[in-house]
PDB file of C-alpha atoms and ligand atoms in Angstrom:
ATOM      1  CA  MET A 332       0.338   0.052  -0.049  1.00 97.00           C
ATOM      2  CA  THR A 333       1.167   3.368  -0.913  1.00 98.00           C
ATOM      3  CA  ARG A 334       0.144   6.347   1.943  1.00 98.00           C
ATOM      4  CA  PHE A 335       0.951   9.882   0.990  1.00 98.00           C
ATOM      5  CA  LEU A 336      -0.671  12.950   3.243  1.00 98.00           C
ATOM      6  CA  TYR A 337      -1.172  15.979   0.938  1.00 98.00           C
ATOM      7  CA  ILE A 338      -1.247  20.000   2.333  1.00 98.00           C
ATOM      8  CA  SER A 339      -1.431  23.196   0.210  1.00 98.00           C
ATOM      9  CA  ASP A 340      -1.439  26.711   0.649  1.00 98.00           C
ATOM     10  CA  THR A 341       1.011  27.569   3.907  1.00 98.00           C
ATOM     11  CA  HIS A 342       1.920  30.747   2.301  1.00 97.00           C
ATOM     12  CA  TRP A 343       4.845  30.983   4.499  1.00 97.00           C
ATOM     13  CA  GLY A 344       5.812  35.041   4.932  1.00 94.00           C
ATOM     14  CA  SER A 345       2.230  36.126   4.834  1.00 93.00           C
ATOM     15  CA  GLY A 346       2.151  37.848   7.764  1.00 86.00           C
ATOM     16  CA  ASP A 347      -1.412  39.750   7.985  1.00 82.00           C
ATOM     17  CA  THR A 348      -1.716  39.985   4.252  1.00 86.00           C
ATOM     18  CA  GLY A 349      -3.137  37.049   2.045  1.00 88.00           C
ATOM     19  CA  TYR A 350      -6.179  35.422   0.768  1.00 92.00           C
ATOM     20  CA  THR A 351      -8.104  33.034   3.533  1.00 93.00           C
ATOM     21  CA  MET A 352     -11.454  31.386   4.311  1.00 92.00           C
ATOM     22  CA  GLN A 353     -10.694  30.559   7.322  1.00 95.00           C
ATOM     23  CA  PRO A 354      -8.463  32.514  10.633  1.00 94.00           C
ATOM     24  CA  LYS A 355      -5.255  31.905   9.389  1.00 95.00           C
ATOM     25  CA  TYR A 356      -2.149  30.916  11.585  1.00 95.00           C
ATOM     26  CA  ASP A 357       0.891  30.909   8.926  1.00 94.00           C
ATOM     27  CA  HIS A 358       3.616  31.916  11.343  1.00 94.00           C
ATOM     28  CA  GLU A 359       2.753  28.532  13.654  1.00 96.00           C
ATOM     29  CA  LEU A 360       3.519  26.745  10.636  1.00 97.00           C
ATOM     30  CA  PRO A 361       7.172  25.142  12.824  1.00 97.00           C
ATOM     31  CA  ALA A 362       4.114  23.865  15.386  1.00 97.00           C
ATOM     32  CA  LEU A 363       1.978  22.899  13.300  1.00 98.00           C
ATOM     33  CA  LEU A 364       4.022  21.022  11.167  1.00 98.00           C
ATOM     34  CA  ALA A 365       5.805  19.720  14.584  1.00 98.00           C
ATOM     35  CA  ALA A 366       1.675  18.587  15.105  1.00 98.00           C
ATOM     36  CA  LEU A 367       2.271  16.645  12.055  1.00 98.00           C
ATOM     37  CA  GLN A 368       4.868  14.975  12.562  1.00 98.00           C
ATOM     38  CA  ASP A 369       3.597  13.619  15.685  1.00 97.00           C
ATOM     39  CA  TRP A 370       0.068  12.683  13.585  1.00 98.00           C
ATOM     40  CA  ILE A 371       2.251  10.732  11.220  1.00 98.00           C
ATOM     41  CA  GLU A 372       4.192   8.290  14.359  1.00 97.00           C
ATOM     42  CA  ALA A 373       0.491   7.786  15.809  1.00 97.00           C
ATOM     43  CA  HIS A 374      -1.053   6.956  12.823  1.00 97.00           C
ATOM     44  CA  GLY A 375       1.976   5.611   9.550  1.00 90.00           C
ATOM     45  CA  PRO A 376       3.839   5.072   8.645  1.00 97.00           C
ATOM     46  CA  ILE A 377       3.459   7.407   5.686  1.00 98.00           C
ATOM     47  CA  ASP A 378       5.844   7.401   2.676  1.00 98.00           C
ATOM     48  CA  PHE A 379       5.884  10.695   1.537  1.00 98.00           C
ATOM     49  CA  LEU A 380       4.141  14.202   1.416  1.00 98.00           C
ATOM     50  CA  LEU A 381       2.661  16.499  -1.093  1.00 98.00           C
ATOM     51  CA  HIS A 382       2.580  19.962  -0.668  1.00 98.00           C
ATOM     52  CA  GLY A 383       0.193  21.419  -3.375  1.00 98.00           C
ATOM     53  CA  GLY A 384       1.307  24.627  -3.615  1.00 98.00           C
ATOM     54  CA  ASP A 385       2.127  28.149  -2.261  1.00 98.00           C
ATOM     55  CA  MET A 386       3.816  26.717   0.031  1.00 98.00           C
ATOM     56  CA  ILE A 387       5.497  30.643   0.633  1.00 98.00           C
ATOM     57  CA  HIS A 388       3.561  33.992  -0.133  1.00 97.00           C
ATOM     58  CA  GLU A 389       6.184  36.158  -2.013  1.00 97.00           C
ATOM     59  CA  MET A 390       9.305  34.833  -3.954  1.00 97.00           C
ATOM     60  CA  SER A 391      12.003  35.364  -2.021  1.00 97.00           C
ATOM     61  CA  ALA A 392      15.516  34.035  -1.331  1.00 98.00           C
ATOM     62  CA  ASP A 393      15.135  34.209   2.832  1.00 98.00           C
ATOM     63  CA  ASN A 394      11.180  32.713   2.352  1.00 98.00           C
ATOM     64  CA  ILE A 395      12.198  29.188   0.732  1.00 98.00           C
ATOM     65  CA  ARG A 396      15.205  29.286   2.858  1.00 98.00           C
ATOM     66  CA  GLN A 397      13.163  29.353   5.921  1.00 98.00           C
ATOM     67  CA  ALA A 398      10.763  27.202   4.312  1.00 98.00           C
ATOM     68  CA  ALA A 399      12.841  24.670   3.963  1.00 98.00           C
ATOM     69  CA  ALA A 400      14.331  24.505   7.386  1.00 97.00           C
ATOM     70  CA  TRP A 401      10.552  23.853   8.587  1.00 97.00           C
ATOM     71  CA  PHE A 402       9.962  21.593   5.951  1.00 98.00           C
ATOM     72  CA  ASP A 403      12.544  19.221   6.723  1.00 97.00           C
ATOM     73  CA  LEU A 404      10.727  16.503   8.397  1.00 96.00           C
ATOM     74  CA  PRO A 405      11.740  13.164   8.169  1.00 96.00           C
ATOM     75  CA  LEU A 406      10.044  11.723   4.932  1.00 97.00           C
ATOM     76  CA  PRO A 407      10.037  12.559   1.413  1.00 98.00           C
ATOM     77  CA  ILE A 408       8.620  16.278   0.627  1.00 98.00           C
ATOM     78  CA  HIS A 409       7.289  17.283  -2.765  1.00 98.00           C
ATOM     79  CA  LEU A 410       6.386  20.306  -3.806  1.00 98.00           C
ATOM     80  CA  CYS A 411       3.853  21.581  -6.818  1.00 98.00           C
ATOM     81  CA  LEU A 412       5.183  25.097  -7.421  1.00 98.00           C
ATOM     82  CA  GLY A 413       1.960  27.732  -6.917  1.00 98.00           C
ATOM     83  CA  ASN A 414       1.582  30.933  -8.089  1.00 98.00           C
ATOM     84  CA  HIS A 415       2.549  32.703  -4.615  1.00 98.00           C
ATOM     85  CA  ASP A 416       5.766  30.389  -4.993  1.00 98.00           C
ATOM     86  CA  LEU A 417       6.197  31.882  -8.846  1.00 98.00           C
ATOM     87  CA  THR A 418       6.443  35.609  -8.209  1.00 98.00           C
ATOM     88  CA  ALA A 419       9.735  36.373  -9.857  1.00 97.00           C
ATOM     89  CA  HIS A 420      11.007  35.632 -13.056  1.00 96.00           C
ATOM     90  CA  ASP A 421      14.049  33.578 -11.749  1.00 96.00           C
ATOM     91  CA  SER A 422      11.401  31.944  -9.143  1.00 98.00           C
ATOM     92  CA  VAL A 423      12.176  28.409 -10.642  1.00 98.00           C
ATOM     93  CA  ASP A 424      16.003  28.804 -10.396  1.00 98.00           C
ATOM     94  CA  THR A 425      15.709  29.962  -6.858  1.00 98.00           C
ATOM     95  CA  TRP A 426      13.611  27.395  -5.878  1.00 98.00           C
ATOM     96  CA  MET A 427      16.001  24.703  -7.791  1.00 98.00           C
ATOM     97  CA  ALA A 428      18.989  26.052  -5.861  1.00 98.00           C
ATOM     98  CA  LEU A 429      17.510  26.774  -2.621  1.00 98.00           C
ATOM     99  CA  ALA A 430      15.275  24.125  -1.960  1.00 98.00           C
ATOM    100  CA  PRO A 431      16.213  20.940  -4.311  1.00 98.00           C
ATOM    101  CA  GLN A 432      14.989  18.440  -2.355  1.00 98.00           C
ATOM    102  CA  PHE A 433      11.254  18.731  -3.126  1.00 98.00           C
ATOM    103  CA  PHE A 434      11.724  18.645  -7.138  1.00 98.00           C
ATOM    104  CA  PRO A 435      13.039  14.729  -7.676  1.00 95.00           C
ATOM    105  CA  GLU A 436      13.972  15.218 -11.435  1.00 92.00           C
ATOM    106  CA  ALA A 437      15.500  19.120 -10.961  1.00 95.00           C
ATOM    107  CA  SER A 438      12.454  19.940 -12.442  1.00 98.00           C
ATOM    108  CA  THR A 439       8.930  21.430 -11.472  1.00 98.00           C
ATOM    109  CA  ASP A 440       7.309  18.606 -13.356  1.00 98.00           C
ATOM    110  CA  PHE A 441       8.244  15.217 -12.248  1.00 98.00           C
ATOM    111  CA  THR A 442       6.429  12.005 -11.320  1.00 98.00           C
ATOM    112  CA  ILE A 443       6.770  10.102  -7.722  1.00 98.00           C
ATOM    113  CA  LYS A 444       6.418   6.173  -8.691  1.00 97.00           C
ATOM    114  CA  THR A 445       5.208   3.998  -5.879  1.00 97.00           C
ATOM    115  CA  THR A 446       4.862  -0.059  -6.504  1.00 96.00           C
ATOM    116  CA  ASP A 447       1.115   0.999  -6.399  1.00 96.00           C
ATOM    117  CA  CYS A 448       0.743   4.351  -8.443  1.00 97.00           C
ATOM    118  CA  MET A 449       2.558   7.231 -10.485  1.00 98.00           C
ATOM    119  CA  ILE A 450       1.630  10.315  -9.371  1.00 98.00           C
ATOM    120  CA  HIS A 451       2.653  13.167 -12.139  1.00 98.00           C
ATOM    121  CA  VAL A 452       3.167  16.691 -10.919  1.00 98.00           C
ATOM    122  CA  ILE A 453       2.288  19.479 -13.255  1.00 98.00           C
ATOM    123  CA  PRO A 454       2.538  22.855 -11.441  1.00 98.00           C
ATOM    124  CA  ASN A 455      -0.161  25.421 -14.112  1.00 98.00           C
ATOM    125  CA  GLN A 456       0.818  28.594 -15.416  1.00 98.00           C
ATOM    126  CA  TYR A 457      -0.850  31.813 -14.758  1.00 97.00           C
ATOM    127  CA  GLY A 458       0.211  34.397 -17.620  1.00 95.00           C
ATOM    128  CA  PRO A 459       2.467  34.798 -20.832  1.00 95.00           C
ATOM    129  CA  THR A 460       5.946  34.268 -19.067  1.00 97.00           C
ATOM    130  CA  PRO A 461       6.449  30.642 -18.371  1.00 97.00           C
ATOM    131  CA  PHE A 462       6.678  29.761 -14.381  1.00 98.00           C
ATOM    132  CA  LEU A 463       5.953  33.847 -13.429  1.00 98.00           C
ATOM    133  CA  TRP A 464       2.585  35.026 -11.707  1.00 97.00           C
ATOM    134  CA  ASP A 465       2.679  39.050 -12.184  1.00 94.00           C
ATOM    135  CA  ARG A 466      -1.221  39.900 -12.832  1.00 84.00           C
ATOM    136  CA  THR A 467      -3.222  37.731 -14.486  1.00 90.00           C
ATOM    137  CA  GLN A 468      -4.680  34.031 -13.185  1.00 88.00           C
ATOM    138  CA  ASP A 469      -4.992  32.298 -16.221  1.00 95.00           C
ATOM    139  CA  PRO A 470      -4.571  28.758 -15.583  1.00 97.00           C
ATOM    140  CA  HIS A 471      -3.221  26.463 -18.266  1.00 98.00           C
ATOM    141  CA  PHE A 472       0.094  24.420 -19.275  1.00 98.00           C
ATOM    142  CA  LEU A 473       2.822  24.878 -21.268  1.00 98.00           C
ATOM    143  CA  ASP A 474       2.663  22.452 -24.681  1.00 98.00           C
ATOM    144  CA  SER A 475       5.352  21.026 -23.699  1.00 98.00           C
ATOM    145  CA  GLN A 476       4.491  19.983 -20.302  1.00 98.00           C
ATOM    146  CA  ILE A 477       1.284  18.101 -21.270  1.00 98.00           C
ATOM    147  CA  GLN A 478       3.405  16.476 -24.076  1.00 98.00           C
ATOM    148  CA  ALA A 479       5.805  15.179 -21.409  1.00 98.00           C
ATOM    149  CA  LEU A 480       2.951  14.576 -19.405  1.00 98.00           C
ATOM    150  CA  GLU A 481       1.457  12.462 -21.705  1.00 98.00           C
ATOM    151  CA  GLN A 482       4.560  10.350 -22.584  1.00 98.00           C
ATOM    152  CA  ARG A 483       4.564   9.515 -18.885  1.00 98.00           C
ATOM    153  CA  LEU A 484       0.493   8.347 -19.274  1.00 97.00           C
ATOM    154  CA  ASP A 485       1.231   6.670 -22.583  1.00 97.00           C
ATOM    155  CA  ALA A 486       4.511   4.348 -21.189  1.00 96.00           C
ATOM    156  CA  ALA A 487       2.419   2.972 -18.422  1.00 96.00           C
ATOM    157  CA  PRO A 488      -1.264   1.979 -19.127  1.00 94.00           C
ATOM    158  CA  ASP A 489      -1.305  -1.059 -16.366  1.00 92.00           C
ATOM    159  CA  THR A 490      -0.339   1.334 -13.747  1.00 95.00           C
ATOM    160  CA  THR A 491      -3.210   4.105 -11.402  1.00 97.00           C
ATOM    161  CA  HIS A 492      -2.043   7.430 -12.140  1.00 98.00           C
ATOM    162  CA  LEU A 493      -2.764  10.128 -10.225  1.00 98.00           C
ATOM    163  CA  ILE A 494      -2.203  14.351 -11.538  1.00 98.00           C
ATOM    164  CA  LEU A 495      -1.343  17.267  -9.192  1.00 98.00           C
ATOM    165  CA  THR A 496      -1.751  20.779 -10.127  1.00 98.00           C
ATOM    166  CA  HIS A 497      -2.228  23.842  -8.264  1.00 98.00           C
ATOM    167  CA  SER A 498      -5.196  25.538  -9.922  1.00 97.00           C
ATOM    168  CA  PRO A 499      -8.805  23.734  -9.028  1.00 97.00           C
ATOM    169  CA  VAL A 500     -10.149  22.462 -12.433  1.00 97.00           C
ATOM    170  CA  HIS A 501     -13.426  22.465 -11.615  1.00 97.00           C
ATOM    171  CA  ASP A 502     -16.055  25.499  -9.571  1.00 94.00           C
ATOM    172  CA  LEU A 503     -17.165  24.191  -6.008  1.00 94.00           C
ATOM    173  CA  PRO A 504     -20.271  22.549  -6.243  1.00 93.00           C
ATOM    174  CA  GLN A 505     -23.012  25.157  -5.146  1.00 93.00           C
ATOM    175  CA  ALA A 506     -24.723  22.250  -3.012  1.00 93.00           C
ATOM    176  CA  GLN A 507     -21.797  22.976  -0.840  1.00 95.00           C
ATOM    177  CA  SER A 508     -21.062  26.575  -1.086  1.00 93.00           C
ATOM    178  CA  GLY A 509     -24.330  27.037  -0.639  1.00 92.00           C
ATOM    179  CA  LEU A 510     -23.736  30.099  -2.797  1.00 89.00           C
ATOM    180  CA  ASP A 511     -25.728  31.173  -6.219  1.00 89.00           C
ATOM    181  CA  LYS A 512     -22.672  31.823  -8.155  1.00 89.00           C
ATOM    182  CA  PRO A 513     -19.480  30.085  -8.810  1.00 87.00           C
ATOM    183  CA  PHE A 514     -16.761  29.665  -6.921  1.00 88.00           C
ATOM    184  CA  HIS A 515     -13.225  29.816  -7.791  1.00 86.00           C
ATOM    185  CA  GLN A 516     -14.157  28.944 -11.220  1.00 89.00           C
ATOM    186  CA  PRO A 517     -11.481  28.340 -13.322  1.00 91.00           C
ATOM    187  CA  LEU A 518     -11.590  28.901 -17.500  1.00 93.00           C
ATOM    188  CA  ALA A 519     -13.187  26.520 -19.316  1.00 96.00           C
ATOM    189  CA  SER A 520     -10.291  25.876 -21.608  1.00 97.00           C
ATOM    190  CA  PHE A 521      -8.490  24.739 -18.350  1.00 97.00           C
ATOM    191  CA  THR A 522     -11.093  22.392 -16.875  1.00 98.00           C
ATOM    192  CA  ASP A 523     -11.455  21.083 -20.422  1.00 98.00           C
ATOM    193  CA  CYS A 524      -7.464  20.468 -20.859  1.00 98.00           C
ATOM    194  CA  VAL A 525      -7.829  18.576 -17.747  1.00 98.00           C
ATOM    195  CA  VAL A 526     -10.713  16.544 -18.179  1.00 98.00           C
ATOM    196  CA  GLU A 527      -9.894  15.340 -21.420  1.00 98.00           C
ATOM    197  CA  LEU A 528      -6.656  13.693 -20.248  1.00 98.00           C
ATOM    198  CA  ALA A 529      -7.984  12.602 -17.424  1.00 98.00           C
ATOM    199  CA  GLU A 530     -10.872  10.955 -18.790  1.00 97.00           C
ATOM    200  CA  LYS A 531      -8.541  10.000 -21.445  1.00 97.00           C
ATOM    201  CA  TYR A 532      -5.690   7.780 -19.443  1.00 96.00           C
ATOM    202  CA  ASP A 533      -8.359   6.642 -16.661  1.00 96.00           C
ATOM    203  CA  VAL A 534      -6.690   8.888 -13.832  1.00 97.00           C
ATOM    204  CA  PRO A 535      -9.333   8.484 -10.855  1.00 97.00           C
ATOM    205  CA  CYS A 536      -7.796  11.547  -8.678  1.00 98.00           C
ATOM    206  CA  VAL A 537      -6.883  14.874 -10.248  1.00 98.00           C
ATOM    207  CA  LEU A 538      -5.389  16.717  -6.870  1.00 98.00           C
ATOM    208  CA  GLY A 539      -5.126  20.597  -6.974  1.00 98.00           C
ATOM    209  CA  ALA A 540      -5.195  23.642  -4.500  1.00 98.00           C
ATOM    210  CA  HIS A 541      -5.334  27.421  -4.414  1.00 97.00           C
ATOM    211  CA  SER A 542      -8.992  27.820  -3.344  1.00 96.00           C
ATOM    212  CA  HIS A 543      -8.595  27.248   0.337  1.00 97.00           C
ATOM    213  CA  VAL A 544     -11.826  24.933   0.544  1.00 97.00           C
ATOM    214  CA  ASN A 545     -11.991  21.353   0.852  1.00 98.00           C
ATOM    215  CA  MET A 546     -13.350  19.711  -2.256  1.00 98.00           C
ATOM    216  CA  ASN A 547     -14.784  16.068  -4.268  1.00 98.00           C
ATOM    217  CA  LYS A 548     -16.045  16.745  -7.117  1.00 97.00           C
ATOM    218  CA  GLU A 549     -16.676  13.380  -8.859  1.00 97.00           C
ATOM    219  CA  LEU A 550     -17.089  13.774 -12.679  1.00 97.00           C
ATOM    220  CA  ASN A 551     -16.962  10.749 -14.990  1.00 96.00           C
ATOM    221  CA  GLY A 552     -15.132   8.696 -12.815  1.00 95.00           C
ATOM    222  CA  VAL A 553     -12.634  10.716 -11.763  1.00 97.00           C
ATOM    223  CA  ASN A 554     -12.745  12.916  -7.918  1.00 98.00           C
ATOM    224  CA  TYR A 555     -11.073  16.293  -8.424  1.00 98.00           C
ATOM    225  CA  ILE A 556     -10.188  17.282  -5.083  1.00 98.00           C
ATOM    226  CA  THR A 557      -8.718  20.743  -3.354  1.00 98.00           C
ATOM    227  CA  VAL A 558      -7.449  21.230  -0.033  1.00 98.00           C
ATOM    228  CA  SER A 559      -8.260  23.920   2.868  1.00 98.00           C
ATOM    229  CA  PRO A 560      -4.697  25.228   3.723  1.00 98.00           C
ATOM    230  CA  LEU A 561      -2.717  23.771   6.589  1.00 98.00           C
ATOM    231  CA  VAL A 562      -2.297  26.459   8.562  1.00 97.00           C
ATOM    232  CA  GLU A 563      -6.148  27.830   8.433  1.00 97.00           C
ATOM    233  CA  THR A 564      -8.178  26.094  11.114  1.00 96.00           C
ATOM    234  CA  PRO A 565      -8.849  23.645  11.584  1.00 97.00           C
ATOM    235  CA  PHE A 566      -5.756  22.710  10.547  1.00 98.00           C
ATOM    236  CA  GLU A 567      -6.567  20.319   7.797  1.00 98.00           C
ATOM    237  CA  PHE A 568      -4.712  17.512   6.008  1.00 98.00           C
ATOM    238  CA  LYS A 569      -5.750  14.497   3.701  1.00 98.00           C
ATOM    239  CA  LEU A 570      -4.693  11.005   3.508  1.00 98.00           C
ATOM    240  CA  PHE A 571      -4.655   9.211   0.899  1.00 98.00           C
ATOM    241  CA  GLU A 572      -4.138   5.532   0.769  1.00 98.00           C
ATOM    242  CA  VAL A 573      -3.332   3.976  -2.689  1.00 98.00           C
ATOM    243  CA  LEU A 574      -3.691  -0.667  -3.528  1.00 96.00           C
ATOM    244  CA  PRO A 575      -3.598  -1.485  -6.422  1.00 94.00           C
ATOM    245  CA  GLU A 576      -7.807  -2.221  -6.151  1.00 95.00           C
ATOM    246  CA  SER A 577      -8.491   0.725  -4.486  1.00 97.00           C
ATOM    247  CA  LEU A 578      -8.022   4.531  -3.836  1.00 98.00           C
ATOM    248  CA  THR A 579      -9.173   5.949  -0.675  1.00 98.00           C
ATOM    249  CA  MET A 580      -9.017   9.583   0.423  1.00 98.00           C
ATOM    250  CA  GLU A 581      -9.304  10.934   4.181  1.00 98.00           C
ATOM    251  CA  THR A 582      -9.288  14.265   5.148  1.00 98.00           C
ATOM    252  CA  HIS A 583      -7.825  14.677   8.965  1.00 98.00           C
ATOM    253  CA  ASN A 584      -6.666  17.913  11.343  1.00 98.00           C
ATOM    254  CA  LEU A 585      -4.623  19.154  14.063  1.00 98.00           C
ATOM    255  CA  TRP A 586      -7.305  21.082  16.014  1.00 96.00           C
ATOM    256  CA  ASP A 587      -6.304  19.178  19.093  1.00 95.00           C
ATOM    257  CA  ARG A 588      -3.052  19.359  19.149  1.00 96.00           C
ATOM    258  CA  MET A 589      -2.438  22.660  18.520  1.00 96.00           C
ATOM    259  CA  ASP A 590      -2.474  25.253  21.779  1.00 91.00           C
ATOM    260  CA  VAL A 591      -2.830  28.522  20.276  1.00 87.00           C
ATOM    261  CA  GLY A 592      -5.985  29.889  20.819  1.00 88.00           C
ATOM    262  CA  ALA A 593      -7.666  29.041  17.445  1.00 84.00           C
ATOM    263  CA  ARG A 594     -10.684  30.577  16.306  1.00 94.00           C
ATOM    264  CA  TYR A 595     -13.280  29.139  13.782  1.00 95.00           C
ATOM    265  CA  ASN A 596     -15.690  31.169  11.577  1.00 95.00           C
ATOM    266  CA  TRP A 597     -18.851  28.987  11.712  1.00 96.00           C
ATOM    267  CA  ASN A 598     -20.302  30.955   9.150  1.00 94.00           C
ATOM    268  CA  SER A 599     -18.019  29.365   6.325  1.00 93.00           C
ATOM    269  CA  THR A 600     -18.570  25.748   7.047  1.00 95.00           C
ATOM    270  CA  PHE A 601     -18.292  24.913   3.503  1.00 95.00           C
ATOM    271  CA  VAL A 602     -15.015  25.547   3.511  1.00 96.00           C
ATOM    272  CA  GLN A 603     -14.163  21.779   5.709  1.00 97.00           C
ATOM    273  CA  GLY A 604     -17.349  20.739   3.611  1.00 97.00           C
ATOM    274  CA  ARG A 605     -20.045  17.941   3.322  1.00 97.00           C
ATOM    275  CA  ALA A 606     -18.565  14.395   4.604  1.00 97.00           C
ATOM    276  CA  CYS A 607     -19.382  13.491   0.849  1.00 97.00           C
ATOM    277  CA  ASP A 608     -16.633  16.478   0.436  1.00 97.00           C
ATOM    278  CA  ARG A 609     -13.906  15.503   2.663  1.00 98.00           C
ATOM    279  CA  SER A 610     -13.216  11.484   2.157  1.00 98.00           C
ATOM    280  CA  PHE A 611     -14.168   9.070  -0.674  1.00 98.00           C
ATOM    281  CA  HIS A 612     -13.407   5.227  -1.259  1.00 98.00           C
ATOM    282  CA  ARG A 613     -13.423   3.426  -4.541  1.00 96.00           C
ATOM    283  CA  THR A 614     -12.352   0.673  -6.286  1.00 95.00           C
ATOM    284  CA  LEU A 615      -9.990   0.406  -9.099  1.00 94.00           C
ATOM    285  CA  THR A 616     -10.129  -0.867 -12.367  1.00 81.00           C
ATOM    286  CA  PRO A 617      -7.184  -3.384 -12.203  1.00 69.00           C
ATOM    287  CA  HIS A 618      -4.619  -3.190 -14.630  1.00 63.00           C
ATOM    288  CA  SER A 619      -3.827  -6.176 -15.882  1.00 51.00           C
TER     289      SER A 619
HETATM  290 FE1  FE2 B 632      -2.818  29.731  -5.217  1.00 74.89          FE
END
């Protein structure tokens, strides 16, 4: 069995600024990661941890160095770069120089291969300059990213493939949000691109982040996931368990392990989602 954790949007260095959906305790990241390590010791073993992006709030060498120091946990950590991780022209070079341990192939795009699955990390783009977020939020992939991903999907037809990118692939179901308008609706071109890839290659689950909300939207046999930030109450993260014949996701939190007098906004419980937004268990098509 492969067991991994999925967290996102830690926004190290944001201070009092930045988008939030629940009260934010980003300055408590060291304590949160210590609590997460305690959780792992109680509930492990865990093979690795995936970070869905926005590890830091703004690109600077200091922010990367500090985040890398806090994320020095005794298990592999892999990062899918988010828009806040890419706010300068030399962002990728700086990440590779200061935190190469997060990028297994010395590349922004990489694959984690286990005995049960392959997880393809493919950070989406935001504007006309690759790997730079300065003004626009136009989620898309470079042609070269899609070609590389398709080569890997094509090359291992007998494996369970998961995909991780930063931007959500779908807006939040209105049955969850209770809103009368879309919430974090991506461009249709991005949705169509990812949906087509997932369905073409029988990908059971696509992970995303960025919205700061838990989502589990099931469409045509694919579970599209986002996770609420580890640094916002109630400090949630996901546990994935992959077997050749099944895929399971559970949402857990560190609320009871954090003694910081944390607050919670009970007017926005949709962020945590309904039971169906927080977990799933599904059987996988057996591979020959
Ligand atoms: Fe983001």
